[in-house]
PDB file of C-alpha atoms in Angstrom:
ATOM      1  CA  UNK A1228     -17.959 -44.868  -2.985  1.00 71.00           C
ATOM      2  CA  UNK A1229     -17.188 -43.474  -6.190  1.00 83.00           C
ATOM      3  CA  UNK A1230     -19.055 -40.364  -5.877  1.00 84.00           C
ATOM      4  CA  UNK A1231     -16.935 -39.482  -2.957  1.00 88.00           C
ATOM      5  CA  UNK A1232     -13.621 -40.476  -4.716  1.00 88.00           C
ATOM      6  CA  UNK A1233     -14.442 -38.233  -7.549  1.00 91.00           C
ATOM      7  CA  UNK A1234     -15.334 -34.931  -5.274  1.00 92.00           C
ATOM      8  CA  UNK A1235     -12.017 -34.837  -3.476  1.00 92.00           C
ATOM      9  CA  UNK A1236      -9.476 -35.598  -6.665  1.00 93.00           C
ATOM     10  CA  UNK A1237      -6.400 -35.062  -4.811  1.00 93.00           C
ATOM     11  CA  UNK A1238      -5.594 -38.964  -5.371  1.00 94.00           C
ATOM     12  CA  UNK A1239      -4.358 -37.676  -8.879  1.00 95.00           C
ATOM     13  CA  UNK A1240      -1.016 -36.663  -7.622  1.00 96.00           C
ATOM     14  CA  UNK A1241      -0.358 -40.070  -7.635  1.00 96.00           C
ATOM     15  CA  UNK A1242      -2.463 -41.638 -10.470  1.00 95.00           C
ATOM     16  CA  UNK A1243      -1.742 -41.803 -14.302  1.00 95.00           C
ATOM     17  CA  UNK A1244       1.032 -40.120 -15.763  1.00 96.00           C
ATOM     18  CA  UNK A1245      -1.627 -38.262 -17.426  1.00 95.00           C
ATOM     19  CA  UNK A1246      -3.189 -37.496 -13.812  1.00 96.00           C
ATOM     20  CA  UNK A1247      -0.263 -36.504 -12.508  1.00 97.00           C
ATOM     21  CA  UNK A1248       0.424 -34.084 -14.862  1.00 95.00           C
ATOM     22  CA  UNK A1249      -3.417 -32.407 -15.153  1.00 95.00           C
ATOM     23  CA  UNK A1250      -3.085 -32.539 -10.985  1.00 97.00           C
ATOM     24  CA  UNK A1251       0.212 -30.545 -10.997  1.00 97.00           C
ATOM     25  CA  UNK A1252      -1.160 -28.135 -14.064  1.00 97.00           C
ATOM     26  CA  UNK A1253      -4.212 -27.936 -11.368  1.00 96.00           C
ATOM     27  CA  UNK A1254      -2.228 -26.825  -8.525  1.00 96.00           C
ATOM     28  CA  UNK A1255       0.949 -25.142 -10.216  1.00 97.00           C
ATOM     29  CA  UNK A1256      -2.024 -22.814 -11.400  1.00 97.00           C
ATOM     30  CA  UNK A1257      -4.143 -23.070  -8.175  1.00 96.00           C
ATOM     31  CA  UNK A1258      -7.324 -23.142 -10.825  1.00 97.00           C
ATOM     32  CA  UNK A1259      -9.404 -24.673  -8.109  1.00 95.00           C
ATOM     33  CA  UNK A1260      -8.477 -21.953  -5.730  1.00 95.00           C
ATOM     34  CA  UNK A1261      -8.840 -18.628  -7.676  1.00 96.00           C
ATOM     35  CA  UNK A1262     -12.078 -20.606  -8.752  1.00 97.00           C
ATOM     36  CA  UNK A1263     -13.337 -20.083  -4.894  1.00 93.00           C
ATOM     37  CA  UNK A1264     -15.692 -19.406  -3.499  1.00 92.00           C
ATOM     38  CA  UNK A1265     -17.980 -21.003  -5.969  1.00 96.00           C
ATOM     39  CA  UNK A1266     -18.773 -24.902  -5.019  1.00 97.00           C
ATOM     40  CA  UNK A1267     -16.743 -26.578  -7.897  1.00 96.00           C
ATOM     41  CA  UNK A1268     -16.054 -30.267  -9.349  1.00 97.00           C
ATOM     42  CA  UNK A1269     -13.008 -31.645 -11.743  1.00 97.00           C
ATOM     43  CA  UNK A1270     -14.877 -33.576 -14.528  1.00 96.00           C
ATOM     44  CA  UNK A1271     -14.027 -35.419 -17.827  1.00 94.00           C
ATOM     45  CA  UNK A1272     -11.875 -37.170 -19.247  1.00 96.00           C
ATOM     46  CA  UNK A1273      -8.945 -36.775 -16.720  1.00 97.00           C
ATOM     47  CA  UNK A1274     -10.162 -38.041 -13.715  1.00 96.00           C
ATOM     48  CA  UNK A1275     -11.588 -41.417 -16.053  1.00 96.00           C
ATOM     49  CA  UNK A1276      -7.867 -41.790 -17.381  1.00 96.00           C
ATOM     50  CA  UNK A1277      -9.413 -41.757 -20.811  1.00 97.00           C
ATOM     51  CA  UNK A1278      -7.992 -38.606 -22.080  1.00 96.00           C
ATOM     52  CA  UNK A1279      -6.589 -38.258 -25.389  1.00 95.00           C
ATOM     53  CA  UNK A1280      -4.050 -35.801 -26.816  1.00 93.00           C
ATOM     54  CA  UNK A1281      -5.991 -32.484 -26.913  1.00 92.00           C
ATOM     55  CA  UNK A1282      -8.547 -33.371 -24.317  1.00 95.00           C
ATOM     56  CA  UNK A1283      -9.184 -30.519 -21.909  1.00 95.00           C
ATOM     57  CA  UNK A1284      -9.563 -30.199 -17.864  1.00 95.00           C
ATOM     58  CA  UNK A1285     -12.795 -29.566 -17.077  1.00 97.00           C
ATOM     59  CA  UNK A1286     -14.080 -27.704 -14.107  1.00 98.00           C
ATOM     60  CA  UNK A1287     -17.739 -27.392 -13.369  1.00 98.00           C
ATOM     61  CA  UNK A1288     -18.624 -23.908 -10.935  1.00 98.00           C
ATOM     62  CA  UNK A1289     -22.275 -23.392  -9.755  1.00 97.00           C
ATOM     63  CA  UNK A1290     -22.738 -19.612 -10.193  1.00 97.00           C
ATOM     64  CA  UNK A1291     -26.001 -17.944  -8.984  1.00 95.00           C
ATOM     65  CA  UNK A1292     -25.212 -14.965 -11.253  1.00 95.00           C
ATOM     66  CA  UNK A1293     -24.393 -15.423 -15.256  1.00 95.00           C
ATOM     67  CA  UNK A1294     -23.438 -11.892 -15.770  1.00 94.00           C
ATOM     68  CA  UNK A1295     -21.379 -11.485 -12.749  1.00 95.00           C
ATOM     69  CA  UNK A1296     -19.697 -14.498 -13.632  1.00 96.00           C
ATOM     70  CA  UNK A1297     -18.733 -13.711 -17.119  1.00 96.00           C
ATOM     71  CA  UNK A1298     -17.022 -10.511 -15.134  1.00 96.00           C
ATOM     72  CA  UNK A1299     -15.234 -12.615 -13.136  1.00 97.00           C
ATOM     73  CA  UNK A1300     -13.791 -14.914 -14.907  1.00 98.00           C
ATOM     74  CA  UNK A1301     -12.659 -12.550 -17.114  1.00 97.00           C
ATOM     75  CA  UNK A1302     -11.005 -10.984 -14.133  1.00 97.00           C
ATOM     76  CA  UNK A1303      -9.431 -14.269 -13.326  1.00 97.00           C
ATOM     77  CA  UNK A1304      -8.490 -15.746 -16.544  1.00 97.00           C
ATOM     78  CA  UNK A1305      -7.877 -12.990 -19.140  1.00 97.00           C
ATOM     79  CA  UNK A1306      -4.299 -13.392 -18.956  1.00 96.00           C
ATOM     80  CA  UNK A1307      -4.069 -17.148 -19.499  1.00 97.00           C
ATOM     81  CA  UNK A1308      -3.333 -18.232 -23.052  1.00 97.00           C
ATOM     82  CA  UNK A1309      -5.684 -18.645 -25.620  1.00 97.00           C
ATOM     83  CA  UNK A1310      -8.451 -17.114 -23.161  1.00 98.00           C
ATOM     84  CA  UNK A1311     -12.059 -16.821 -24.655  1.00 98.00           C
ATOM     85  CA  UNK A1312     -15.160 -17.042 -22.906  1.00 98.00           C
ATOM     86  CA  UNK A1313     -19.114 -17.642 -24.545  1.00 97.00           C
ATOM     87  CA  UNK A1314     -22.412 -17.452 -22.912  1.00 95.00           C
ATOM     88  CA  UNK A1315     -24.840 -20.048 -24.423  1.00 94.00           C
ATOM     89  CA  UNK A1316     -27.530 -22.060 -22.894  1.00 94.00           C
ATOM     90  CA  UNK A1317     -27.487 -25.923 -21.730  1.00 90.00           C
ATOM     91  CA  UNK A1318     -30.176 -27.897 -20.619  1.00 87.00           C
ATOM     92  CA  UNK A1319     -32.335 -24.685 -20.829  1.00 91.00           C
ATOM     93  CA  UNK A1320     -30.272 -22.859 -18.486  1.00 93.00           C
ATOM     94  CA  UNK A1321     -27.822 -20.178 -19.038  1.00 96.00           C
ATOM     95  CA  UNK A1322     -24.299 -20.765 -18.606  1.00 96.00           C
ATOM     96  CA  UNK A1323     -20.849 -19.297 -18.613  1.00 97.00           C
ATOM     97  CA  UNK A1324     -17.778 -21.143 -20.637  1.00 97.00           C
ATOM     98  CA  UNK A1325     -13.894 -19.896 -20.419  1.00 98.00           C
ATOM     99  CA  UNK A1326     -11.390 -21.846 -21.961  1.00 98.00           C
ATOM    100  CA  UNK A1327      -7.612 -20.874 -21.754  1.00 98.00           C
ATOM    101  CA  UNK A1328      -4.588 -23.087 -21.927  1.00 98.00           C
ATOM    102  CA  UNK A1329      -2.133 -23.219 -18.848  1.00 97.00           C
ATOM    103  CA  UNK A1330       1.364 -25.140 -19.357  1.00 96.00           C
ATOM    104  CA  UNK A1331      -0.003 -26.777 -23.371  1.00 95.00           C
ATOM    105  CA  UNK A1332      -2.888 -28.204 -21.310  1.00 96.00           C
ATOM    106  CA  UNK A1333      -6.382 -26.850 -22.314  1.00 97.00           C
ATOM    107  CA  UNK A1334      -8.315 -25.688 -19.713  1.00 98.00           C
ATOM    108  CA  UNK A1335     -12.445 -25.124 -19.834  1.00 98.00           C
ATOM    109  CA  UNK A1336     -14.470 -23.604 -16.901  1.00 98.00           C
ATOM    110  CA  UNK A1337     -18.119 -24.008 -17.066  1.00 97.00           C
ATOM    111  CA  UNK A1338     -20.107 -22.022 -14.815  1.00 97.00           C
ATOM    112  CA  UNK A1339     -24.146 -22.508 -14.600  1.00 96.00           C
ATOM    113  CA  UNK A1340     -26.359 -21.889 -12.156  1.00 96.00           C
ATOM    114  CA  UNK A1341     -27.459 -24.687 -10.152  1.00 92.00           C
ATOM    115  CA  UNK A1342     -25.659 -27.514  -8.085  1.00 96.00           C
ATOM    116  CA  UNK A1343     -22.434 -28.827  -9.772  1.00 96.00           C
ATOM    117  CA  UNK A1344     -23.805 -32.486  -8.846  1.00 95.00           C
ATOM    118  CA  UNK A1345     -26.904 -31.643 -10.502  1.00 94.00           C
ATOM    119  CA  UNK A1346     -25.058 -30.384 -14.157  1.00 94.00           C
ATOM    120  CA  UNK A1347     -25.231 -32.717 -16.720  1.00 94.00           C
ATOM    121  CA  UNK A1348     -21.551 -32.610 -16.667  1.00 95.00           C
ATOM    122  CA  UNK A1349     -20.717 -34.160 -13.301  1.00 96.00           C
ATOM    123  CA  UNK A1350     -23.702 -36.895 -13.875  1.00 96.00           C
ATOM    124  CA  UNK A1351     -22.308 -37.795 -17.113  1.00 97.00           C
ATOM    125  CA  UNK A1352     -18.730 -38.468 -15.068  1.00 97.00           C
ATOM    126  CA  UNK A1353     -20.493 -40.504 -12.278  1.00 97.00           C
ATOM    127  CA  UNK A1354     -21.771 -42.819 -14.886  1.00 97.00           C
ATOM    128  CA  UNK A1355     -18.675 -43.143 -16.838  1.00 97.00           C
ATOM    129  CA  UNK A1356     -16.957 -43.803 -13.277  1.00 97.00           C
ATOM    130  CA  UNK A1357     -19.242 -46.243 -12.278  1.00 97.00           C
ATOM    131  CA  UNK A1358     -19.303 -48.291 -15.801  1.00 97.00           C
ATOM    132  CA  UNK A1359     -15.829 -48.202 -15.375  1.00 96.00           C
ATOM    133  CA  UNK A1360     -14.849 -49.501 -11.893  1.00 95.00           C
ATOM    134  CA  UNK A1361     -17.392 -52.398 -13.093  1.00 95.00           C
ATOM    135  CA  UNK A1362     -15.870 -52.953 -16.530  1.00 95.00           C
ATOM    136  CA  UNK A1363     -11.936 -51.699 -16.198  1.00 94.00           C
ATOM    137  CA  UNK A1364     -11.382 -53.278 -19.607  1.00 94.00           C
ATOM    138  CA  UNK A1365     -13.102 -50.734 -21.185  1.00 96.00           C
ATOM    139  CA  UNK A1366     -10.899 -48.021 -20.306  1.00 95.00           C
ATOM    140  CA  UNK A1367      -8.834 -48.989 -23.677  1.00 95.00           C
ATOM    141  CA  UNK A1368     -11.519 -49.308 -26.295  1.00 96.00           C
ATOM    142  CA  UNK A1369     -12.664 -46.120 -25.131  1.00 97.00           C
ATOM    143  CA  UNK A1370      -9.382 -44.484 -25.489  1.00 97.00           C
ATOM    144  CA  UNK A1371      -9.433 -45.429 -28.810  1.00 97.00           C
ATOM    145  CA  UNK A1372     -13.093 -44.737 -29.802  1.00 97.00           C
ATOM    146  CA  UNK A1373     -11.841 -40.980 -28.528  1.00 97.00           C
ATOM    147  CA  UNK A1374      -8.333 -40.499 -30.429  1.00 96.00           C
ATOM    148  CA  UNK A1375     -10.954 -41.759 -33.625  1.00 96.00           C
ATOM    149  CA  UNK A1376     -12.808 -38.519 -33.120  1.00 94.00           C
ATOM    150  CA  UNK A1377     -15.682 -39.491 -31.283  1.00 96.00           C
ATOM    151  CA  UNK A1378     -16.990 -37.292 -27.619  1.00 96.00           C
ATOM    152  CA  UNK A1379     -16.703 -39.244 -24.540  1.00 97.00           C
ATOM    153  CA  UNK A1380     -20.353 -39.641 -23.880  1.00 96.00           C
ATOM    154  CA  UNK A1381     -20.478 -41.361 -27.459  1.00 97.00           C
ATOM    155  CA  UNK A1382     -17.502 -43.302 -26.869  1.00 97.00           C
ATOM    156  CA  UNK A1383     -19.060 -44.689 -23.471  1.00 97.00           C
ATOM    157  CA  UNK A1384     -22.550 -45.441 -24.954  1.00 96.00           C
ATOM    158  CA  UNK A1385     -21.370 -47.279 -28.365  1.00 96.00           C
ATOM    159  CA  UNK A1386     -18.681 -49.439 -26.315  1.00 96.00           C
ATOM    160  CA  UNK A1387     -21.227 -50.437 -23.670  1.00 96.00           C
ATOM    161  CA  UNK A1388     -24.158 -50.584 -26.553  1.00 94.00           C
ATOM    162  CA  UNK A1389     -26.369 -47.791 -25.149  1.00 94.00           C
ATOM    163  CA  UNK A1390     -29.197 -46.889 -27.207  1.00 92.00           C
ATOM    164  CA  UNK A1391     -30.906 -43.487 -27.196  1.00 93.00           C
ATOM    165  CA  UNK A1392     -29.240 -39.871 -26.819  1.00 96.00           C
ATOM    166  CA  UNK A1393     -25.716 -41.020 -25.107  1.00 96.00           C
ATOM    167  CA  UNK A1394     -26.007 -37.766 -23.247  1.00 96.00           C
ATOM    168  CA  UNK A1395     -29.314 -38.060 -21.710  1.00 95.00           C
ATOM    169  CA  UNK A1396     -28.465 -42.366 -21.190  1.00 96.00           C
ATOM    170  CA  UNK A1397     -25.337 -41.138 -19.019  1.00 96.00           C
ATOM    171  CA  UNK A1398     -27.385 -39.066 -17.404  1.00 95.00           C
ATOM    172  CA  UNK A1399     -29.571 -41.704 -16.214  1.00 96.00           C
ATOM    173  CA  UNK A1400     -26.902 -44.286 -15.402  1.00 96.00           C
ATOM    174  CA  UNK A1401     -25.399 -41.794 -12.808  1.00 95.00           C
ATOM    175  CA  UNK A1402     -28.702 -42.749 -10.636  1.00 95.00           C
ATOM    176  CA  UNK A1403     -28.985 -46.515 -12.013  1.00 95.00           C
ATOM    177  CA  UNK A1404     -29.290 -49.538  -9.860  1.00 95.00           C
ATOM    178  CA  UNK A1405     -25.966 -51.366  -9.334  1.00 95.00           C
ATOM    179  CA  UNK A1406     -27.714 -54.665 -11.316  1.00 96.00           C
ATOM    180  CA  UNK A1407     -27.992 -52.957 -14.317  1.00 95.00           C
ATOM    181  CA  UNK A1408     -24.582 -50.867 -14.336  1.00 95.00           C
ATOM    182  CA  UNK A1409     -23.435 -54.620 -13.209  1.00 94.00           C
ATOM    183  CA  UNK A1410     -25.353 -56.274 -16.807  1.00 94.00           C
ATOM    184  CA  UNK A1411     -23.986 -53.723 -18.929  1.00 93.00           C
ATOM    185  CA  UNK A1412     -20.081 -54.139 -17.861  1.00 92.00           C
ATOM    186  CA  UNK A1413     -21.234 -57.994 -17.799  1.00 91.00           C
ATOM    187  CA  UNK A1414     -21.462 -58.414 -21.509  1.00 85.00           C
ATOM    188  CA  UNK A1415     -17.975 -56.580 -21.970  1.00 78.00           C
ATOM    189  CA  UNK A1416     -15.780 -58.887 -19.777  1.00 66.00           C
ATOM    190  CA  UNK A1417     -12.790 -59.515 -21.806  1.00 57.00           C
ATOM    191  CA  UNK A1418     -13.201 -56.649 -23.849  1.00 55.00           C
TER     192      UNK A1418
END
């Protein structure tokens, strides 16, 4: 299942050269441990293979506490390069953001309360992962819809001709039937 390949993303020590690299900036840094306790997922582009040059690792953390968070990843980050952190809210919910750069790789935590799996975030990524494994060809066009400027979620939903908010269509494929996840990467064969 690709749900369960994307929660365990250990396999990138021996994926892309892209993967490999984000896996060993990942551990060289041990970002997912200093991140613990708090349940956390690797999203975005990495894990799709469809990062460009200056796309950044991204780590989704359920907190249960803002504030407290904003504390600690200050505590836990300050020292990295480039660190800044925000507090804005997504989706109607408060949230924490750090980014930082570790080893010319940029780096950006966000921290909300609620689930990881339920974060808008780690849907979006379950979509992509799924339109992907049915349509590998678009891995490519995508790629190149991205290093033209355009966000992933765009990039996905104008190569696979969704129509709508992207963000909130991504959202809804991460639940879809197989059929129609199956019809959309249908009329892309070949791409």
């Amino acid at each position: 299942m690709i749900q369960d390949r994307l929660r365990n993303p250990a396999w990138m020590a021996q994926g892309s050269p892209d993967q490999v690299r984000v896996w060993e900036v990942l551990t060289r840094h041990a970002l997912m441990d200093r991140l613990a306790p708090w349940p956390l997922r690797l999203a975005g582009t990495f894990p799709l293979d469809v990062a460009v040059r200056g796309s950044d690792l991204d780590l989704l953390v359920e907190v249960s506490d803002v504030a407290a968070a904003r504390s600690r990843l200050d505590d836990l980050f300050w020292q990295e390069a480039g660190y800044r952190r925000k507090t804005d809210t997504i989706g109607g919910v408060p949230a924490v953001i750090a980014n930082f750069t570790c080893d010319g790789v940029p780096v950006e935590v966000f921290a909300q309360p609620g689930p990881v799996e339920a974060q808008a975030g780690w849907r979006h990524l379950v979509a992509e992962a799924r339109l992907l494994h049915a349509c590998p060809a678009a891995q490519d066009p995508i790629r190149r819809l991205k290093t033209g400027g355009m966000k992933t979620e765009p990039a996905f939903a104008r190569f696979f001709g969704l129509s709508g908010d992207p963000y909130a269509e991504l959202a809804r494929l991460a639940e879809a039937e197989e059929a129609e996840i199956a019809a959309l990467a249908a009329t892309k064969k070949g791409a």
